[in-house]
Amino acid sequence: MDMMEKLEILTESAKYDVACTSSGSKRSGQPGSLGNAVSFGICHSFAADGRCISLLKVLMTNGCIYDCAYCINRKSNPVRRAAFTPQEIADITMQFYRRNYIEGLFLSSGIMRSPDYTTEQLIAALELLRNEYKFRGYIHVKAIPGADDALLSRLGMLADRMSVNIELPSQESLQRLAPDKSKQSILQPMNLIKNKITENSTELVKYRHAPRFAPAGQSTQMIIGATPDTDYQILNLTEGLYKKYKLKRIFYSAYTPVVEDSLLPSLDTKPPLLREHRLYQADWLLRFYGFEAKELLDEAAPNFNPLLDPKCSWAINHREQFPVEVNRAPYEMLLRVPGIGVRSAQRIIKARRAGTLDFHALKKLGVVLKRAQFFITCKGRPLEGLKVGEHTLLRSLMSGQELAKFQQPEIEQLSFFDDSYLAALPEAGRAASFSYGG
């Protein structure tokens, strides 16, 4: 099997890891134009300064000794198998880099022989890149659950970021779909990486030129929709992982049926993309907006509203906390207003030091008044002429895409909505009106 065949198989097998998104396009360079693209495993990540970085996203092998039901590379699935040697990984990375296809490498692997052997192969590839080829570009590598701590420590000294995919949200789901894995085997390397990063940061304070361990931190991925776990369970796990293991990011992957199995959704099941989107929105609220998982969901309402984003849904269910006076409200409360983000809240805090803000000024500061107008006052007054009813409020909080699903046919011009959509909303969202209170 030649290198291009291997590359095609192993980049295709790597696309289900959503830590980066594959470009999927192929475009050759032309005279008078700039740049080119290749379809083989080019994905994108983002630097701290906002730059988009192109990465070669590839598996060292798609052969695996495990038989995880949800995985296209499981040992019982009859797919074409291939494997790169460490030398081939290093060579192809450098070839792509010199041709300006990529700026870095995203390397994972199926489990060859054992977790230790697989980790040794990953280390060998990265050592060639770092030591022989003097490659200083970005490298993201997957830590293999069950590998020896000493091997994982060596791997972390060669990579910029490490990740251990938790895959399924509960031990019960792991036992059901991935009997070769356990919660402990996944969390142990996570804890090791966290401790190594902490130790390394202390060493860097004492010794300026100390080698760095995974300076870009660690991340993980969860598969959504392959098991009956609720959004409430997933979000509580997310919050715990951020707090205990100091993860940089948690990625959510809507399950795409790729193998037939009685324990999994049928092959004609559509990926739960909207649910994945809601989890990303909630994840953002946990990381940057000061929310806790228990505020967004509970056992009585364990899943997110498909029609409203988590922040809007929370605001509708906590009307007693509104309206907020933008000229006096603390930063933490401004962040909870739909239509006010982190940047616009910071701008409000800064601008009101120089004078009193009105609705016109808020719009200039980046506030989305279409949403925020129902939850704020300026100088003690709501927006002039604001009329708030059930349809007005909900229609304003729903996105254009969600709104289009519930618009009536063109001949029925007296109503934008069919009342049947209200059944999908929480009880608080079906209230007759929104009151500003005294």
XYZ file of C-alpha atoms in Angstrom:
438
model
C 0.000 0.000 0.000
C 1.482 3.365 -1.003
C 1.590 6.515 1.111
C -1.379 8.207 -0.576
C -3.633 5.196 0.029
C -2.595 5.131 3.678
C -3.164 8.868 3.952
C -6.643 8.613 2.469
C -7.672 5.799 4.854
C -6.157 7.283 8.014
C -7.378 10.852 7.507
C -10.876 9.554 6.722
C -10.802 7.495 9.932
C -9.719 10.544 11.943
C -12.612 12.798 10.909
C -14.933 11.667 13.718
C -12.779 13.369 16.336
C -14.339 16.849 16.574
C -11.511 18.535 18.460
C -10.863 20.135 15.056
C -13.015 20.381 11.943
C -11.831 18.883 8.659
C -11.812 21.216 5.675
C -12.993 18.526 3.251
C -11.996 20.569 0.199
C -9.370 20.196 -2.513
C -8.228 23.210 -4.506
C -5.030 23.532 -6.523
C -3.023 26.708 -6.784
C -3.296 28.822 -9.933
C -1.144 31.559 -11.467
C -2.138 34.920 -10.067
C -3.859 33.408 -7.008
C -2.718 32.701 -3.460
C -2.794 29.419 -1.516
C -4.202 25.970 -2.095
C -6.088 23.287 -0.161
C -6.025 19.494 0.011
C -8.846 17.256 1.171
C -6.650 14.804 3.050
C -7.143 15.562 6.717
C -6.579 19.311 6.761
C -8.406 20.725 9.785
C -8.323 23.993 11.657
C -7.639 25.181 15.169
C -7.367 28.695 16.573
C -4.481 30.330 18.379
C -4.906 32.491 21.479
C -4.550 35.604 19.314
C -7.391 34.467 17.029
C -5.293 33.144 14.141
C -6.651 30.132 12.261
C -4.042 27.341 12.165
C -4.228 24.521 9.595
C -3.353 21.081 10.974
C -2.783 17.661 9.435
C -5.380 15.513 11.203
C -4.481 11.842 10.962
C -4.389 8.513 12.795
C -1.179 6.546 13.136
C -3.353 3.465 12.549
C -7.051 2.670 12.316
C -6.408 -0.863 13.512
C -7.583 -1.358 17.094
C -7.688 -4.123 19.675
C -10.841 -2.610 21.250
C -14.411 -3.209 20.086
C -16.252 -0.005 21.064
C -19.726 -0.282 19.517
C -19.900 3.364 18.386
C -16.480 3.467 16.698
C -16.013 2.938 12.959
C -12.507 1.598 13.682
C -13.599 -1.107 16.138
C -11.924 -4.451 15.583
C -15.118 -6.227 14.477
C -15.969 -3.663 11.790
C -14.830 -4.782 8.293
C -13.074 -1.620 7.086
C -9.796 -1.152 5.202
C -6.910 -1.003 7.658
C -3.658 0.885 7.375
C -0.825 2.056 9.599
C 1.939 4.643 9.386
C 5.368 4.121 10.885
C 6.767 6.947 13.070
C 9.158 7.815 10.212
C 6.267 8.072 7.720
C 4.291 10.346 10.076
C 7.298 12.625 10.488
C 8.071 12.676 6.756
C 4.533 13.423 5.601
C 4.121 16.144 8.224
C 7.278 17.873 7.022
C 6.288 17.507 3.362
C 2.904 19.120 4.020
C 4.535 21.834 6.100
C 7.128 22.712 3.451
C 4.380 22.955 0.836
C 2.531 25.365 3.143
C -0.501 23.060 3.446
C -0.307 22.984 7.261
C 1.194 24.691 10.279
C 0.934 21.773 12.675
C -0.140 18.197 13.416
C -3.174 16.594 15.089
C -2.153 12.980 15.802
C -4.249 10.182 17.256
C -4.324 6.413 16.865
C -6.216 3.204 17.301
C -4.774 0.896 19.957
C -1.978 -1.257 18.495
C -1.068 -4.332 20.594
C -1.407 -2.383 23.866
C -1.786 1.210 25.153
C 1.932 1.271 26.044
C 3.082 0.134 22.606
C 0.804 2.664 20.893
C 2.124 5.476 23.092
C 5.706 4.447 22.295
C 4.938 4.762 18.565
C 3.431 8.238 19.091
C 6.510 9.280 21.085
C 8.825 7.991 18.359
C 7.002 10.050 15.703
C 7.082 13.248 17.775
C 10.735 12.771 18.734
C 11.641 12.581 15.052
C 9.729 15.782 14.378
C 11.079 17.717 17.353
C 14.661 16.432 17.518
C 15.664 15.319 14.009
C 13.616 17.708 11.884
C 13.669 20.523 14.487
C 9.951 21.081 13.938
C 8.629 23.780 16.260
C 5.082 23.940 14.960
C 1.901 23.140 16.903
C 1.276 19.472 17.796
C -1.906 18.128 19.383
C -1.653 14.457 20.391
C -4.128 12.017 21.906
C -3.093 10.430 25.187
C -3.936 6.720 25.235
C -5.978 5.604 28.295
C -4.230 2.780 30.138
C -0.704 3.771 29.088
C 2.082 3.972 31.669
C 2.449 7.327 33.425
C 6.127 7.603 32.444
C 5.234 7.236 28.755
C 2.460 9.827 28.986
C 4.882 12.201 30.702
C 7.364 11.829 27.809
C 4.558 12.388 25.306
C 3.486 15.584 27.054
C 6.993 17.052 26.839
C 6.830 16.748 23.032
C 3.289 18.063 22.408
C 1.621 21.452 22.733
C -1.764 20.046 23.711
C -2.906 16.623 24.909
C -6.389 15.206 25.053
C -8.014 12.109 26.512
C -11.426 11.448 24.968
C -13.979 10.525 27.621
C -16.349 9.581 24.760
C -19.426 8.595 26.807
C -20.903 10.578 29.722
C -21.379 7.769 32.272
C -19.793 4.546 33.512
C -23.011 2.701 32.614
C -22.727 3.865 28.996
C -19.069 2.851 28.842
C -19.851 -0.640 30.153
C -22.638 -0.964 27.596
C -20.847 0.312 24.473
C -17.114 0.237 25.298
C -16.508 -2.727 27.631
C -12.727 -2.537 27.077
C -12.614 0.939 28.662
C -13.397 2.190 32.139
C -14.019 5.555 33.712
C -10.885 5.196 35.825
C -8.629 4.417 32.849
C -9.775 7.668 31.217
C -9.691 9.933 34.267
C -6.261 8.735 35.448
C -4.321 10.217 32.493
C -6.443 13.376 32.747
C -5.320 13.765 36.350
C -1.707 13.029 35.408
C -1.736 15.706 32.695
C -3.271 18.246 35.081
C -0.645 17.518 37.753
C 2.218 17.641 35.254
C 1.053 21.009 33.918
C 0.853 22.359 37.470
C 4.329 21.044 38.360
C 5.748 22.420 35.130
C 4.337 25.899 35.751
C 6.158 25.914 39.122
C 9.408 24.834 37.475
C 9.112 27.618 34.889
C 8.895 30.167 37.682
C 12.191 28.876 39.129
C 13.972 27.959 35.904
C 13.310 30.155 32.884
C 14.422 27.589 30.300
C 12.772 24.524 31.815
C 11.116 22.301 29.161
C 7.365 22.832 28.918
C 4.728 20.137 29.415
C 1.667 20.477 27.140
C 1.720 24.292 27.298
C -1.648 24.549 25.485
C -3.349 22.400 28.151
C -5.680 19.455 27.675
C -9.122 18.840 26.194
C -11.609 15.995 25.756
C -14.566 14.908 23.633
C -18.003 13.485 24.456
C -20.304 11.691 22.023
C -23.886 12.960 22.192
C -26.912 10.872 21.276
C -25.430 7.368 21.241
C -26.744 6.678 24.768
C -29.806 7.763 26.789
C -27.765 10.134 28.999
C -29.581 13.456 29.502
C -28.253 16.978 28.978
C -28.398 17.384 32.769
C -25.986 14.458 33.241
C -23.686 15.702 30.486
C -23.588 19.276 31.800
C -22.853 18.180 35.362
C -20.003 16.009 34.079
C -18.746 18.960 32.018
C -18.714 21.244 35.048
C -16.888 18.628 37.124
C -14.230 18.084 34.442
C -13.534 21.808 34.121
C -13.215 22.250 37.868
C -11.244 19.108 38.750
C -9.010 18.641 35.702
C -8.644 22.258 34.498
C -9.516 21.370 30.905
C -9.172 24.041 28.222
C -12.086 22.762 26.150
C -14.684 20.027 26.073
C -15.898 19.117 22.598
C -19.322 17.609 21.930
C -19.841 15.300 18.952
C -23.380 14.559 17.728
C -23.396 10.812 17.150
C -23.408 9.889 13.458
C -24.523 6.270 12.943
C -21.729 4.542 11.037
C -22.099 0.915 12.173
C -25.124 -1.317 12.653
C -25.557 -2.367 16.280
C -28.598 -3.236 18.384
C -27.242 -1.072 21.229
C -27.047 2.045 19.034
C -29.499 4.267 17.127
C -30.390 2.887 13.683
C -28.352 3.915 10.657
C -31.145 6.196 9.375
C -31.118 8.265 12.601
C -30.124 11.876 12.031
C -27.267 13.271 14.168
C -28.648 15.435 17.038
C -26.936 18.600 15.777
C -29.275 21.020 17.560
C -28.680 19.241 20.866
C -24.927 19.456 20.270
C -25.327 23.189 19.583
C -27.276 23.739 22.820
C -24.551 21.958 24.805
C -21.880 24.193 23.284
C -23.959 27.251 24.220
C -24.344 25.970 27.789
C -20.631 25.138 27.943
C -19.907 28.778 27.046
C -22.191 29.935 29.891
C -20.254 27.774 32.368
C -16.856 28.997 31.188
C -17.415 32.703 30.632
C -20.780 33.819 32.046
C -20.647 32.625 35.649
C -23.489 30.085 35.396
C -23.555 26.761 37.226
C -24.955 23.548 35.766
C -27.674 23.350 38.416
C -29.022 26.749 37.324
C -29.551 25.664 33.724
C -31.041 22.186 34.158
C -32.377 19.917 36.879
C -33.864 16.443 37.225
C -37.377 17.782 36.585
C -36.257 19.397 33.287
C -33.167 17.352 32.281
C -32.881 18.470 28.629
C -32.454 21.826 26.914
C -35.316 23.577 25.180
C -34.936 23.002 21.425
C -36.464 26.384 20.613
C -34.549 28.711 22.938
C -30.859 28.916 23.752
C -29.968 28.077 27.383
C -29.448 31.708 28.443
C -32.826 32.864 27.088
C -34.544 29.838 28.589
C -32.985 30.632 31.989
C -34.063 34.285 31.760
C -37.679 33.388 30.967
C -37.763 30.993 33.922
C -36.278 33.646 36.289
C -38.315 36.718 35.470
C -38.252 37.782 39.089
C -34.628 38.879 38.558
C -35.548 41.309 35.778
C -35.607 44.026 34.563
C -31.973 45.012 35.120
C -31.006 48.683 35.237
C -27.954 48.833 32.963
C -26.562 51.960 34.624
C -26.320 50.312 38.047
C -26.306 46.520 37.598
C -23.090 44.659 38.503
C -21.085 43.011 35.734
C -22.157 39.517 36.844
C -25.849 40.406 36.379
C -25.310 42.107 33.030
C -23.845 38.843 31.729
C -27.150 37.101 32.474
C -29.201 39.405 30.261
C -30.040 37.854 26.852
C -28.422 39.963 24.160
C -25.526 41.118 26.340
C -22.270 39.226 25.887
C -18.903 39.389 27.616
C -17.537 42.176 25.430
C -20.683 44.297 25.474
C -20.937 43.900 29.283
C -17.330 45.071 29.644
C -18.056 48.030 27.355
C -21.109 48.967 29.432
C -19.079 48.958 32.663
C -16.429 51.159 31.053
C -18.827 53.546 29.268
C -21.092 54.255 32.235
C -18.145 55.668 34.177
C -18.255 58.614 31.775
C -22.026 59.145 31.768
C -25.515 57.654 31.842
C -26.347 55.176 29.094
C -29.536 55.085 27.030
C -30.841 52.481 24.557
C -29.189 54.209 21.604
C -25.816 54.021 23.369
C -26.331 50.338 24.195
C -26.831 49.523 20.538
C -23.536 51.236 19.703
C -21.830 49.156 22.406
C -22.869 45.916 20.696
C -25.941 44.972 22.761
C -28.528 42.952 20.783
C -31.571 45.042 21.695
C -33.950 42.669 19.936
C -33.377 40.329 22.889
C -32.134 42.576 25.660
C -34.993 45.105 25.481
C -37.324 42.788 27.393
C -34.956 42.426 30.353
C -33.423 45.886 30.896
C -34.237 49.473 31.717
C -32.250 52.654 31.066
C -32.617 55.474 33.588
C -35.344 53.410 35.228
C -37.508 53.152 32.114
C -38.104 50.402 29.537
C -37.675 51.048 25.824
C -40.292 53.523 24.649
C -43.228 51.863 22.905
C -42.198 48.365 23.956
C -45.132 45.969 23.944
C -44.569 42.563 25.442
C -46.843 39.605 24.841
C -46.209 35.890 24.672
C -45.662 35.796 20.897
C -43.568 38.980 20.815
C -41.239 37.802 23.556
C -40.726 34.260 22.265
C -40.417 35.328 18.636
C -37.722 37.856 19.571
C -35.722 35.313 21.583
C -35.801 32.577 18.966
C -33.170 32.574 16.220
C -34.194 33.129 12.616
C -33.702 29.460 11.765
C -35.853 28.298 14.662
C -38.453 30.952 13.915
C -38.811 29.810 10.299
C -39.927 26.348 11.431
C -43.030 27.777 13.062
C -44.096 30.488 10.631
C -47.506 30.010 9.021
C -48.049 29.664 5.249
C -48.083 32.982 3.417
C -51.902 33.058 2.999
C -52.408 33.241 6.786
C -51.029 36.700 7.365
C -52.716 37.443 10.692
C -50.401 35.136 12.695
C -46.709 34.296 12.498
C -47.113 31.189 14.636
C -49.182 28.072 15.030
C -50.093 27.732 18.732
C -48.888 24.117 18.691
C -45.296 25.363 19.062
C -46.073 26.494 22.622
C -46.289 22.878 23.734
C -42.519 22.579 23.250
C -41.791 25.453 25.618
C -41.427 25.265 29.419
C -44.404 26.349 31.497
C -42.814 29.717 32.238
C -42.457 30.375 28.525
C -46.229 30.031 28.022
C -47.178 32.840 30.371
C -49.610 35.363 28.954
C -47.360 38.403 29.285
C -44.078 39.723 30.617
C -44.325 42.254 33.418
C -41.670 44.745 34.431
C -42.862 44.923 38.022
C -42.377 47.739 40.439
